[in-house]
């Protein structure tokens, strides 16, 4: 089992797509094991996307990410990192495959609905950026409750 960090970005939350985004992941057997709504500060957005700090789109990206609330989730499943990225589609919606979230709902290369960790190393940084250990309830843990 693998865990990955997903963010439903402010454009998708504002456009009423939260349920549909979660539905698509659940339909592919990815389990939500942590979830919260957050409105990032400028510093928090900059810290999260620090790998892009020298990119020309960095300022615009962080401005977009603080434009409204987003929803952060930890998704768990076999090869969750790779499979979430496939369901998201390419960064640019014009290049995203048919049936992907970004192809369906993104309105630009920036306002592209969803973030997903791009590697195990990224997930290791990104999951604790949003969630404490107590806020993540892995599937194995749930089986023990009853
Ligand atoms: P994410 O990291 O959000 O999952 P990604 O891995 O597909 O997306 P990155 O290259 O990591 O793409 O870029 C991070 C985000 O920055 C993109 O999702 C998009 O919102 C924004 N972005 C990327 N490239 C551009 C660009 N050329 N112009 C404007 N915004 C961009
Ligand atoms: Mg990325």
mmCIF file with all atom_site columns, C-alpha atoms and ligand atoms in Angstrom:
data_model
loop_
_atom_site.group_PDB
_atom_site.id
_atom_site.type_symbol
_atom_site.label_atom_id
_atom_site.label_alt_id
_atom_site.label_comp_id
_atom_site.label_asym_id
_atom_site.label_entity_id
_atom_site.label_seq_id
_atom_site.pdbx_PDB_ins_code
_atom_site.Cartn_x
_atom_site.Cartn_y
_atom_site.Cartn_z
_atom_site.occupancy
_atom_site.B_iso_or_equiv
_atom_site.pdbx_formal_charge
_atom_site.auth_seq_id
_atom_site.auth_comp_id
_atom_site.auth_asym_id
_atom_site.auth_atom_id
_atom_site.pdbx_PDB_model_num
ATOM   1   C  CA  . UNK A 1 1   ? 0.000   0.000  0.000   1.00 0.00 ? 1   UNK A CA  1
ATOM   2   C  CA  . UNK A 1 2   ? 1.187   3.483  -0.852  1.00 0.00 ? 2   UNK A CA  1
ATOM   3   C  CA  . UNK A 1 3   ? -0.027  6.915  0.255   1.00 0.00 ? 3   UNK A CA  1
ATOM   4   C  CA  . UNK A 1 4   ? -0.063  10.138 -1.740  1.00 0.00 ? 4   UNK A CA  1
ATOM   5   C  CA  . UNK A 1 5   ? -1.064  13.735 -1.089  1.00 0.00 ? 5   UNK A CA  1
ATOM   6   C  CA  . UNK A 1 6   ? -3.850  15.172 -3.217  1.00 0.00 ? 6   UNK A CA  1
ATOM   7   C  CA  . UNK A 1 7   ? -5.077  18.761 -3.197  1.00 0.00 ? 7   UNK A CA  1
ATOM   8   C  CA  . UNK A 1 8   ? -8.389  19.711 -4.749  1.00 0.00 ? 8   UNK A CA  1
ATOM   9   C  CA  . UNK A 1 9   ? -7.323  23.196 -5.834  1.00 0.00 ? 9   UNK A CA  1
ATOM   10  C  CA  . UNK A 1 10  ? -9.303  26.428 -5.260  1.00 0.00 ? 10  UNK A CA  1
ATOM   11  C  CA  . UNK A 1 11  ? -10.747 26.480 -8.800  1.00 0.00 ? 11  UNK A CA  1
ATOM   12  C  CA  . UNK A 1 12  ? -12.308 23.042 -8.365  1.00 0.00 ? 12  UNK A CA  1
ATOM   13  C  CA  . UNK A 1 13  ? -13.682 23.763 -4.886  1.00 0.00 ? 13  UNK A CA  1
ATOM   14  C  CA  . UNK A 1 14  ? -15.159 27.070 -6.119  1.00 0.00 ? 14  UNK A CA  1
ATOM   15  C  CA  . UNK A 1 15  ? -16.697 25.355 -9.150  1.00 0.00 ? 15  UNK A CA  1
ATOM   16  C  CA  . UNK A 1 16  ? -18.461 22.701 -7.070  1.00 0.00 ? 16  UNK A CA  1
ATOM   17  C  CA  . UNK A 1 17  ? -16.245 19.844 -8.236  1.00 0.00 ? 17  UNK A CA  1
ATOM   18  C  CA  . UNK A 1 18  ? -15.105 18.534 -4.865  1.00 0.00 ? 18  UNK A CA  1
ATOM   19  C  CA  . UNK A 1 19  ? -17.507 15.598 -4.838  1.00 0.00 ? 19  UNK A CA  1
ATOM   20  C  CA  . UNK A 1 20  ? -16.762 14.616 -8.422  1.00 0.00 ? 20  UNK A CA  1
ATOM   21  C  CA  . UNK A 1 21  ? -12.990 14.677 -7.869  1.00 0.00 ? 21  UNK A CA  1
ATOM   22  C  CA  . UNK A 1 22  ? -13.264 12.471 -4.782  1.00 0.00 ? 22  UNK A CA  1
ATOM   23  C  CA  . UNK A 1 23  ? -15.744 10.180 -6.564  1.00 0.00 ? 23  UNK A CA  1
ATOM   24  C  CA  . UNK A 1 24  ? -13.311 9.548  -9.414  1.00 0.00 ? 24  UNK A CA  1
ATOM   25  C  CA  . UNK A 1 25  ? -10.534 8.545  -7.037  1.00 0.00 ? 25  UNK A CA  1
ATOM   26  C  CA  . UNK A 1 26  ? -12.812 6.319  -4.949  1.00 0.00 ? 26  UNK A CA  1
ATOM   27  C  CA  . UNK A 1 27  ? -14.159 4.679  -8.112  1.00 0.00 ? 27  UNK A CA  1
ATOM   28  C  CA  . UNK A 1 28  ? -10.587 3.562  -8.849  1.00 0.00 ? 28  UNK A CA  1
ATOM   29  C  CA  . UNK A 1 29  ? -10.207 1.949  -5.443  1.00 0.00 ? 29  UNK A CA  1
ATOM   30  C  CA  . UNK A 1 30  ? -8.174  4.739  -3.884  1.00 0.00 ? 30  UNK A CA  1
ATOM   31  C  CA  . UNK A 1 31  ? -9.142  5.158  -0.230  1.00 0.00 ? 31  UNK A CA  1
ATOM   32  C  CA  . UNK A 1 32  ? -9.411  8.525  1.500   1.00 0.00 ? 32  UNK A CA  1
ATOM   33  C  CA  . UNK A 1 33  ? -7.513  8.144  4.772   1.00 0.00 ? 33  UNK A CA  1
ATOM   34  C  CA  . UNK A 1 34  ? -7.091  11.828 5.637   1.00 0.00 ? 34  UNK A CA  1
ATOM   35  C  CA  . UNK A 1 35  ? -9.078  14.886 4.553   1.00 0.00 ? 35  UNK A CA  1
ATOM   36  C  CA  . UNK A 1 36  ? -9.322  18.564 5.479   1.00 0.00 ? 36  UNK A CA  1
ATOM   37  C  CA  . UNK A 1 37  ? -10.385 21.894 4.037   1.00 0.00 ? 37  UNK A CA  1
ATOM   38  C  CA  . UNK A 1 38  ? -7.699  24.563 4.249   1.00 0.00 ? 38  UNK A CA  1
ATOM   39  C  CA  . UNK A 1 39  ? -7.250  28.134 3.084   1.00 0.00 ? 39  UNK A CA  1
ATOM   40  C  CA  . UNK A 1 40  ? -3.522  28.483 2.622   1.00 0.00 ? 40  UNK A CA  1
ATOM   41  C  CA  . UNK A 1 41  ? -1.573  31.617 3.535   1.00 0.00 ? 41  UNK A CA  1
ATOM   42  C  CA  . UNK A 1 42  ? 0.951   33.020 1.067   1.00 0.00 ? 42  UNK A CA  1
ATOM   43  C  CA  . UNK A 1 43  ? 3.821   31.575 3.118   1.00 0.00 ? 43  UNK A CA  1
ATOM   44  C  CA  . UNK A 1 44  ? 2.174   28.142 3.303   1.00 0.00 ? 44  UNK A CA  1
ATOM   45  C  CA  . UNK A 1 45  ? 1.579   28.075 -0.472  1.00 0.00 ? 45  UNK A CA  1
ATOM   46  C  CA  . UNK A 1 46  ? 5.166   29.161 -1.149  1.00 0.00 ? 46  UNK A CA  1
ATOM   47  C  CA  . UNK A 1 47  ? 6.485   26.483 1.208   1.00 0.00 ? 47  UNK A CA  1
ATOM   48  C  CA  . UNK A 1 48  ? 4.414   23.763 -0.387  1.00 0.00 ? 48  UNK A CA  1
ATOM   49  C  CA  . UNK A 1 49  ? 5.524   24.629 -3.926  1.00 0.00 ? 49  UNK A CA  1
ATOM   50  C  CA  . UNK A 1 50  ? 9.101   25.563 -2.960  1.00 0.00 ? 50  UNK A CA  1
ATOM   51  C  CA  . UNK A 1 51  ? 10.510  23.272 -5.687  1.00 0.00 ? 51  UNK A CA  1
ATOM   52  C  CA  . UNK A 1 52  ? 9.053   25.759 -8.177  1.00 0.00 ? 52  UNK A CA  1
ATOM   53  C  CA  . UNK A 1 53  ? 10.367  28.909 -6.483  1.00 0.00 ? 53  UNK A CA  1
ATOM   54  C  CA  . UNK A 1 54  ? 12.562  29.844 -9.444  1.00 0.00 ? 54  UNK A CA  1
ATOM   55  C  CA  . UNK A 1 55  ? 9.928   29.133 -12.102 1.00 0.00 ? 55  UNK A CA  1
ATOM   56  C  CA  . UNK A 1 56  ? 8.402   32.102 -13.927 1.00 0.00 ? 56  UNK A CA  1
ATOM   57  C  CA  . UNK A 1 57  ? 4.911   30.928 -12.929 1.00 0.00 ? 57  UNK A CA  1
ATOM   58  C  CA  . UNK A 1 58  ? 5.714   30.682 -9.187  1.00 0.00 ? 58  UNK A CA  1
ATOM   59  C  CA  . UNK A 1 59  ? 4.151   33.980 -8.098  1.00 0.00 ? 59  UNK A CA  1
ATOM   60  C  CA  . UNK A 1 60  ? 1.029   33.424 -10.153 1.00 0.00 ? 60  UNK A CA  1
ATOM   61  C  CA  . UNK A 1 61  ? 0.744   29.827 -8.912  1.00 0.00 ? 61  UNK A CA  1
ATOM   62  C  CA  . UNK A 1 62  ? 0.977   30.762 -5.229  1.00 0.00 ? 62  UNK A CA  1
ATOM   63  C  CA  . UNK A 1 63  ? -1.487  33.632 -5.767  1.00 0.00 ? 63  UNK A CA  1
ATOM   64  C  CA  . UNK A 1 64  ? -3.932  31.165 -7.315  1.00 0.00 ? 64  UNK A CA  1
ATOM   65  C  CA  . UNK A 1 65  ? -3.448  28.642 -4.507  1.00 0.00 ? 65  UNK A CA  1
ATOM   66  C  CA  . UNK A 1 66  ? -4.443  31.239 -1.873  1.00 0.00 ? 66  UNK A CA  1
ATOM   67  C  CA  . UNK A 1 67  ? -7.437  32.534 -3.857  1.00 0.00 ? 67  UNK A CA  1
ATOM   68  C  CA  . UNK A 1 68  ? -9.872  30.339 -1.908  1.00 0.00 ? 68  UNK A CA  1
ATOM   69  C  CA  . UNK A 1 69  ? -10.148 27.198 0.156   1.00 0.00 ? 69  UNK A CA  1
ATOM   70  C  CA  . UNK A 1 70  ? -8.766  23.915 -1.088  1.00 0.00 ? 70  UNK A CA  1
ATOM   71  C  CA  . UNK A 1 71  ? -9.204  20.380 0.181   1.00 0.00 ? 71  UNK A CA  1
ATOM   72  C  CA  . UNK A 1 72  ? -6.174  18.282 1.064   1.00 0.00 ? 72  UNK A CA  1
ATOM   73  C  CA  . UNK A 1 73  ? -6.417  14.495 1.163   1.00 0.00 ? 73  UNK A CA  1
ATOM   74  C  CA  . UNK A 1 74  ? -4.225  11.513 1.780   1.00 0.00 ? 74  UNK A CA  1
ATOM   75  C  CA  . UNK A 1 75  ? -5.193  8.750  -0.633  1.00 0.00 ? 75  UNK A CA  1
ATOM   76  C  CA  . UNK A 1 76  ? -4.052  5.185  -0.136  1.00 0.00 ? 76  UNK A CA  1
ATOM   77  C  CA  . UNK A 1 77  ? -3.874  2.272  -2.542  1.00 0.00 ? 77  UNK A CA  1
ATOM   78  C  CA  . UNK A 1 78  ? -1.621  0.066  -4.631  1.00 0.00 ? 78  UNK A CA  1
ATOM   79  C  CA  . UNK A 1 79  ? 0.693   2.368  -6.613  1.00 0.00 ? 79  UNK A CA  1
ATOM   80  C  CA  . UNK A 1 80  ? -1.379  5.324  -5.408  1.00 0.00 ? 80  UNK A CA  1
ATOM   81  C  CA  . UNK A 1 81  ? 1.176   7.924  -6.513  1.00 0.00 ? 81  UNK A CA  1
ATOM   82  C  CA  . UNK A 1 82  ? 1.335   6.783  -10.125 1.00 0.00 ? 82  UNK A CA  1
ATOM   83  C  CA  . UNK A 1 83  ? -2.374  6.005  -10.419 1.00 0.00 ? 83  UNK A CA  1
ATOM   84  C  CA  . UNK A 1 84  ? -3.460  9.378  -9.015  1.00 0.00 ? 84  UNK A CA  1
ATOM   85  C  CA  . UNK A 1 85  ? -1.184  11.133 -11.520 1.00 0.00 ? 85  UNK A CA  1
ATOM   86  C  CA  . UNK A 1 86  ? -2.756  9.125  -14.345 1.00 0.00 ? 86  UNK A CA  1
ATOM   87  C  CA  . UNK A 1 87  ? -6.286  10.042 -13.218 1.00 0.00 ? 87  UNK A CA  1
ATOM   88  C  CA  . UNK A 1 88  ? -5.249  13.731 -12.983 1.00 0.00 ? 88  UNK A CA  1
ATOM   89  C  CA  . UNK A 1 89  ? -3.820  13.948 -16.507 1.00 0.00 ? 89  UNK A CA  1
ATOM   90  C  CA  . UNK A 1 90  ? -1.070  16.217 -17.847 1.00 0.00 ? 90  UNK A CA  1
ATOM   91  C  CA  . UNK A 1 91  ? -0.479  19.629 -16.249 1.00 0.00 ? 91  UNK A CA  1
ATOM   92  C  CA  . UNK A 1 92  ? -1.744  21.381 -19.387 1.00 0.00 ? 92  UNK A CA  1
ATOM   93  C  CA  . UNK A 1 93  ? -5.390  20.386 -19.937 1.00 0.00 ? 93  UNK A CA  1
ATOM   94  C  CA  . UNK A 1 94  ? -4.895  20.642 -23.694 1.00 0.00 ? 94  UNK A CA  1
ATOM   95  C  CA  . UNK A 1 95  ? -2.329  17.839 -23.411 1.00 0.00 ? 95  UNK A CA  1
ATOM   96  C  CA  . UNK A 1 96  ? -4.261  15.782 -20.838 1.00 0.00 ? 96  UNK A CA  1
ATOM   97  C  CA  . UNK A 1 97  ? -5.726  12.468 -21.956 1.00 0.00 ? 97  UNK A CA  1
ATOM   98  C  CA  . UNK A 1 98  ? -9.459  12.037 -22.516 1.00 0.00 ? 98  UNK A CA  1
ATOM   99  C  CA  . UNK A 1 99  ? -11.295 11.114 -19.333 1.00 0.00 ? 99  UNK A CA  1
ATOM   100 C  CA  . UNK A 1 100 ? -8.747  12.638 -16.942 1.00 0.00 ? 100 UNK A CA  1
ATOM   101 C  CA  . UNK A 1 101 ? -9.739  15.191 -14.317 1.00 0.00 ? 101 UNK A CA  1
ATOM   102 C  CA  . UNK A 1 102 ? -7.746  17.968 -15.927 1.00 0.00 ? 102 UNK A CA  1
ATOM   103 C  CA  . UNK A 1 103 ? -9.048  17.249 -19.413 1.00 0.00 ? 103 UNK A CA  1
ATOM   104 C  CA  . UNK A 1 104 ? -12.592 17.270 -18.049 1.00 0.00 ? 104 UNK A CA  1
ATOM   105 C  CA  . UNK A 1 105 ? -12.445 20.270 -15.738 1.00 0.00 ? 105 UNK A CA  1
ATOM   106 C  CA  . UNK A 1 106 ? -9.240  22.359 -15.916 1.00 0.00 ? 106 UNK A CA  1
ATOM   107 C  CA  . UNK A 1 107 ? -9.687  25.861 -17.323 1.00 0.00 ? 107 UNK A CA  1
ATOM   108 C  CA  . UNK A 1 108 ? -5.953  26.605 -17.861 1.00 0.00 ? 108 UNK A CA  1
ATOM   109 C  CA  . UNK A 1 109 ? -2.476  25.157 -17.258 1.00 0.00 ? 109 UNK A CA  1
ATOM   110 C  CA  . UNK A 1 110 ? -2.579  26.933 -13.882 1.00 0.00 ? 110 UNK A CA  1
ATOM   111 C  CA  . UNK A 1 111 ? -6.193  26.431 -12.814 1.00 0.00 ? 111 UNK A CA  1
ATOM   112 C  CA  . UNK A 1 112 ? -5.958  22.700 -13.252 1.00 0.00 ? 112 UNK A CA  1
ATOM   113 C  CA  . UNK A 1 113 ? -8.218  21.285 -10.547 1.00 0.00 ? 113 UNK A CA  1
ATOM   114 C  CA  . UNK A 1 114 ? -5.935  18.967 -8.662  1.00 0.00 ? 114 UNK A CA  1
ATOM   115 C  CA  . UNK A 1 115 ? -2.462  18.355 -7.295  1.00 0.00 ? 115 UNK A CA  1
ATOM   116 C  CA  . UNK A 1 116 ? -0.922  14.933 -6.700  1.00 0.00 ? 116 UNK A CA  1
ATOM   117 C  CA  . UNK A 1 117 ? 2.496   13.997 -5.302  1.00 0.00 ? 117 UNK A CA  1
ATOM   118 C  CA  . UNK A 1 118 ? 4.816   13.151 -8.207  1.00 0.00 ? 118 UNK A CA  1
ATOM   119 C  CA  . UNK A 1 119 ? 7.128   10.691 -6.389  1.00 0.00 ? 119 UNK A CA  1
ATOM   120 C  CA  . UNK A 1 120 ? 7.576   8.836  -3.111  1.00 0.00 ? 120 UNK A CA  1
ATOM   121 C  CA  . UNK A 1 121 ? 10.016  11.538 -2.000  1.00 0.00 ? 121 UNK A CA  1
ATOM   122 C  CA  . UNK A 1 122 ? 7.434   14.261 -2.747  1.00 0.00 ? 122 UNK A CA  1
ATOM   123 C  CA  . UNK A 1 123 ? 4.727   12.370 -0.842  1.00 0.00 ? 123 UNK A CA  1
ATOM   124 C  CA  . UNK A 1 124 ? 7.055   12.058 2.156   1.00 0.00 ? 124 UNK A CA  1
ATOM   125 C  CA  . UNK A 1 125 ? 7.420   15.850 2.208   1.00 0.00 ? 125 UNK A CA  1
ATOM   126 C  CA  . UNK A 1 126 ? 3.847   16.742 1.246   1.00 0.00 ? 126 UNK A CA  1
ATOM   127 C  CA  . UNK A 1 127 ? 1.738   14.471 3.499   1.00 0.00 ? 127 UNK A CA  1
ATOM   128 C  CA  . UNK A 1 128 ? 3.173   15.827 6.793   1.00 0.00 ? 128 UNK A CA  1
ATOM   129 C  CA  . UNK A 1 129 ? 2.953   19.365 5.356   1.00 0.00 ? 129 UNK A CA  1
ATOM   130 C  CA  . UNK A 1 130 ? -0.828  19.064 5.818   1.00 0.00 ? 130 UNK A CA  1
ATOM   131 C  CA  . UNK A 1 131 ? -1.454  16.155 8.189   1.00 0.00 ? 131 UNK A CA  1
ATOM   132 C  CA  . UNK A 1 132 ? -0.221  15.074 11.586  1.00 0.00 ? 132 UNK A CA  1
ATOM   133 C  CA  . UNK A 1 133 ? 0.123   11.329 12.164  1.00 0.00 ? 133 UNK A CA  1
ATOM   134 C  CA  . UNK A 1 134 ? -3.097  11.257 14.179  1.00 0.00 ? 134 UNK A CA  1
ATOM   135 C  CA  . UNK A 1 135 ? -5.026  12.744 11.248  1.00 0.00 ? 135 UNK A CA  1
ATOM   136 C  CA  . UNK A 1 136 ? -4.207  9.847  8.902   1.00 0.00 ? 136 UNK A CA  1
ATOM   137 C  CA  . UNK A 1 137 ? -6.334  6.734  9.340   1.00 0.00 ? 137 UNK A CA  1
ATOM   138 C  CA  . UNK A 1 138 ? -4.910  3.963  7.166   1.00 0.00 ? 138 UNK A CA  1
ATOM   139 C  CA  . UNK A 1 139 ? -7.211  1.232  5.887   1.00 0.00 ? 139 UNK A CA  1
ATOM   140 C  CA  . UNK A 1 140 ? -5.513  -1.357 8.089   1.00 0.00 ? 140 UNK A CA  1
ATOM   141 C  CA  . UNK A 1 141 ? -6.337  0.778  11.121  1.00 0.00 ? 141 UNK A CA  1
ATOM   142 C  CA  . UNK A 1 142 ? -10.024 1.018  10.213  1.00 0.00 ? 142 UNK A CA  1
ATOM   143 C  CA  . UNK A 1 143 ? -10.367 -2.757 10.002  1.00 0.00 ? 143 UNK A CA  1
ATOM   144 C  CA  . UNK A 1 144 ? -9.565  -2.953 13.703  1.00 0.00 ? 144 UNK A CA  1
ATOM   145 C  CA  . UNK A 1 145 ? -12.500 -0.726 14.730  1.00 0.00 ? 145 UNK A CA  1
ATOM   146 C  CA  . UNK A 1 146 ? -15.873 -2.382 15.344  1.00 0.00 ? 146 UNK A CA  1
HETATM 147 P  P1  . LIG B 2 .   ? 0.933   19.633 -9.334  1.00 0.00 ? 1   LIG B P1  1
HETATM 148 O  O1  . LIG B 2 .   ? 2.330   19.746 -8.751  1.00 0.00 ? 1   LIG B O1  1
HETATM 149 O  O2  . LIG B 2 .   ? 0.036   20.774 -8.894  1.00 0.00 ? 1   LIG B O2  1
HETATM 150 O  O3  . LIG B 2 .   ? 0.341   18.283 -9.101  1.00 0.00 ? 1   LIG B O3  1
HETATM 151 P  P2  . LIG B 2 .   ? 2.052   19.090 -11.920 1.00 0.00 ? 1   LIG B P2  1
HETATM 152 O  O4  . LIG B 2 .   ? 2.983   18.192 -11.168 1.00 0.00 ? 1   LIG B O4  1
HETATM 153 O  O5  . LIG B 2 .   ? 1.273   18.509 -13.046 1.00 0.00 ? 1   LIG B O5  1
HETATM 154 O  O6  . LIG B 2 .   ? 1.028   19.785 -10.917 1.00 0.00 ? 1   LIG B O6  1
HETATM 155 P  P3  . LIG B 2 .   ? 4.104   21.105 -11.902 1.00 0.00 ? 1   LIG B P3  1
HETATM 156 O  O7  . LIG B 2 .   ? 5.107   21.237 -12.983 1.00 0.00 ? 1   LIG B O7  1
HETATM 157 O  O8  . LIG B 2 .   ? 4.536   20.504 -10.591 1.00 0.00 ? 1   LIG B O8  1
HETATM 158 O  O9  . LIG B 2 .   ? 2.834   20.342 -12.500 1.00 0.00 ? 1   LIG B O9  1
HETATM 159 O  O10 . LIG B 2 .   ? 3.503   22.560 -11.635 1.00 0.00 ? 1   LIG B O10 1
HETATM 160 C  C1  . LIG B 2 .   ? 2.807   22.849 -10.439 1.00 0.00 ? 1   LIG B C1  1
HETATM 161 C  C2  . LIG B 2 .   ? 1.600   23.687 -10.790 1.00 0.00 ? 1   LIG B C2  1
HETATM 162 O  O11 . LIG B 2 .   ? 2.031   24.952 -11.261 1.00 0.00 ? 1   LIG B O11 1
HETATM 163 C  C3  . LIG B 2 .   ? 0.723   23.162 -11.926 1.00 0.00 ? 1   LIG B C3  1
HETATM 164 O  O12 . LIG B 2 .   ? -0.193  22.175 -11.541 1.00 0.00 ? 1   LIG B O12 1
HETATM 165 C  C4  . LIG B 2 .   ? 0.024   24.418 -12.363 1.00 0.00 ? 1   LIG B C4  1
HETATM 166 O  O13 . LIG B 2 .   ? -1.043  24.768 -11.459 1.00 0.00 ? 1   LIG B O13 1
HETATM 167 C  C5  . LIG B 2 .   ? 1.139   25.433 -12.248 1.00 0.00 ? 1   LIG B C5  1
HETATM 168 N  N1  . LIG B 2 .   ? 1.889   25.552 -13.514 1.00 0.00 ? 1   LIG B N1  1
HETATM 169 C  C6  . LIG B 2 .   ? 2.762   24.664 -14.035 1.00 0.00 ? 1   LIG B C6  1
HETATM 170 N  N2  . LIG B 2 .   ? 3.267   25.092 -15.200 1.00 0.00 ? 1   LIG B N2  1
HETATM 171 C  C7  . LIG B 2 .   ? 2.692   26.286 -15.423 1.00 0.00 ? 1   LIG B C7  1
HETATM 172 C  C8  . LIG B 2 .   ? 2.803   27.258 -16.463 1.00 0.00 ? 1   LIG B C8  1
HETATM 173 N  N3  . LIG B 2 .   ? 3.629   27.064 -17.506 1.00 0.00 ? 1   LIG B N3  1
HETATM 174 N  N4  . LIG B 2 .   ? 2.062   28.378 -16.354 1.00 0.00 ? 1   LIG B N4  1
HETATM 175 C  C9  . LIG B 2 .   ? 1.254   28.590 -15.295 1.00 0.00 ? 1   LIG B C9  1
HETATM 176 N  N5  . LIG B 2 .   ? 1.116   27.720 -14.276 1.00 0.00 ? 1   LIG B N5  1
HETATM 177 C  C10 . LIG B 2 .   ? 1.814   26.592 -14.335 1.00 0.00 ? 1   LIG B C10 1
HETATM 178 MG MG1 . LIG B 2 .   ? 4.038   18.858 -9.440  1.00 0.00 ? 2   LIG B MG1 1
#
